[in-house]
Amino acid sequence: MAKPNISIFASGRGSNFKAIIADQSLTCQLLVSDNPTAPVIEIAKKHHIPTFTFEPKQYADKASYEQAILAALKKYEIEWIFLAGYMRMIGPNLLNEYTGKIVNIHPSLSPAFPGKDAITRAYKARSEQTGVTIHYVDEGMDTGPIICQQPVPIHEQDTLETLQTRIQKTEHQLYPKVIKELINVKTLVE
Ligand code: GRF
């Protein structure tokens, strides 16, 4: 059975994107980014992965730029969308077209610390643990049905940086695995 085509949406650094495409069982057919200067675009180019980049301010509204995204997704026959640091809410255009096929990764144990700076807020709250959540996307901020969560301890001697590193490592291991399960791809290499 052919693998379904996937698109990754990212706005920034792209370490999750890198971890996903480093998995030999996965291929990404299209990177979508709302930030034409994001480092993630260079990673895509280096790996010859097609990109669709846009600047939201050049469109009248979210509906218009999501129409442009949809056209790109159709062109590449994309079946699943995985958000990896995409800093925008998904609007009804995309949600209706890709119902149950848009997934996000968030660096906290949802529902704790939704939104930006989740790691910093968990660290400052002196929680004993935080974690990583992978969930389906709905119209809320980091709210859709949870697919998988992995706790990450916060040690007393942690700095924000050591905690960030531990969370990123967890993300980079977890996201490719979950993507493979969701799109039903057999693992080639563990
Ligand atoms: C990750 O922590 C992810 O959980 C969050 O945004 C961050 C993206 O990091 N949604 P990167 O660009 O993949 O390095």
PDB file of C-alpha atoms in Angstrom, residues 9 11 21 30 33 37 39 49 56 58 63 69-70 84 92-93 108-109 124-125 127 142 149-150 156 160:
ATOM      1  CA  PHE A   9       3.774  23.123   8.850  1.00  0.00           C
ATOM      2  CA  SER A  11       7.289  28.727  11.421  1.00  0.00           C
ATOM      3  CA  ILE A  21      12.625  13.780   7.859  1.00  0.00           C
ATOM      4  CA  LEU A  30       5.627  19.558   1.345  1.00  0.00           C
ATOM      5  CA  SER A  33       5.685  27.977   6.373  1.00  0.00           C
ATOM      6  CA  THR A  37      13.010  33.660   6.582  1.00  0.00           C
ATOM      7  CA  PRO A  39      15.558  28.397   9.339  1.00  0.00           C
ATOM      8  CA  ILE A  49      11.692  18.982  -0.031  1.00  0.00           C
ATOM      9  CA  PRO A  56      -0.007  36.362   5.978  1.00  0.00           C
ATOM     10  CA  GLN A  58       0.010  39.885   1.934  1.00  0.00           C
ATOM     11  CA  ALA A  63      -9.467  32.479   4.761  1.00  0.00           C
ATOM     12  CA  ILE A  69      -2.293  26.681   1.349  1.00  0.00           C
ATOM     13  CA  LEU A  70      -5.102  24.351   0.278  1.00  0.00           C
ATOM     14  CA  ALA A  84       5.672  21.351  14.170  1.00  0.00           C
ATOM     15  CA  PRO A  92     -12.216  26.491   9.276  1.00  0.00           C
ATOM     16  CA  ASN A  93     -11.061  26.171   5.659  1.00  0.00           C
ATOM     17  CA  SER A 108       3.551  20.570  27.950  1.00  0.00           C
ATOM     18  CA  LEU A 109       1.258  18.018  29.502  1.00  0.00           C
ATOM     19  CA  LYS A 124       8.761  29.019  36.484  1.00  0.00           C
ATOM     20  CA  ALA A 125       5.760  27.345  38.093  1.00  0.00           C
ATOM     21  CA  SER A 127       6.121  21.984  38.577  1.00  0.00           C
ATOM     22  CA  ASP A 142      -3.522  23.396  21.801  1.00  0.00           C
ATOM     23  CA  GLN A 149       1.472  12.254  26.065  1.00  0.00           C
ATOM     24  CA  GLN A 150       4.884  11.729  27.552  1.00  0.00           C
ATOM     25  CA  GLU A 156      15.800  20.641  41.005  1.00  0.00           C
ATOM     26  CA  LEU A 160      15.564  26.451  31.627  1.00  0.00           C
TER      27      LEU A 160
END
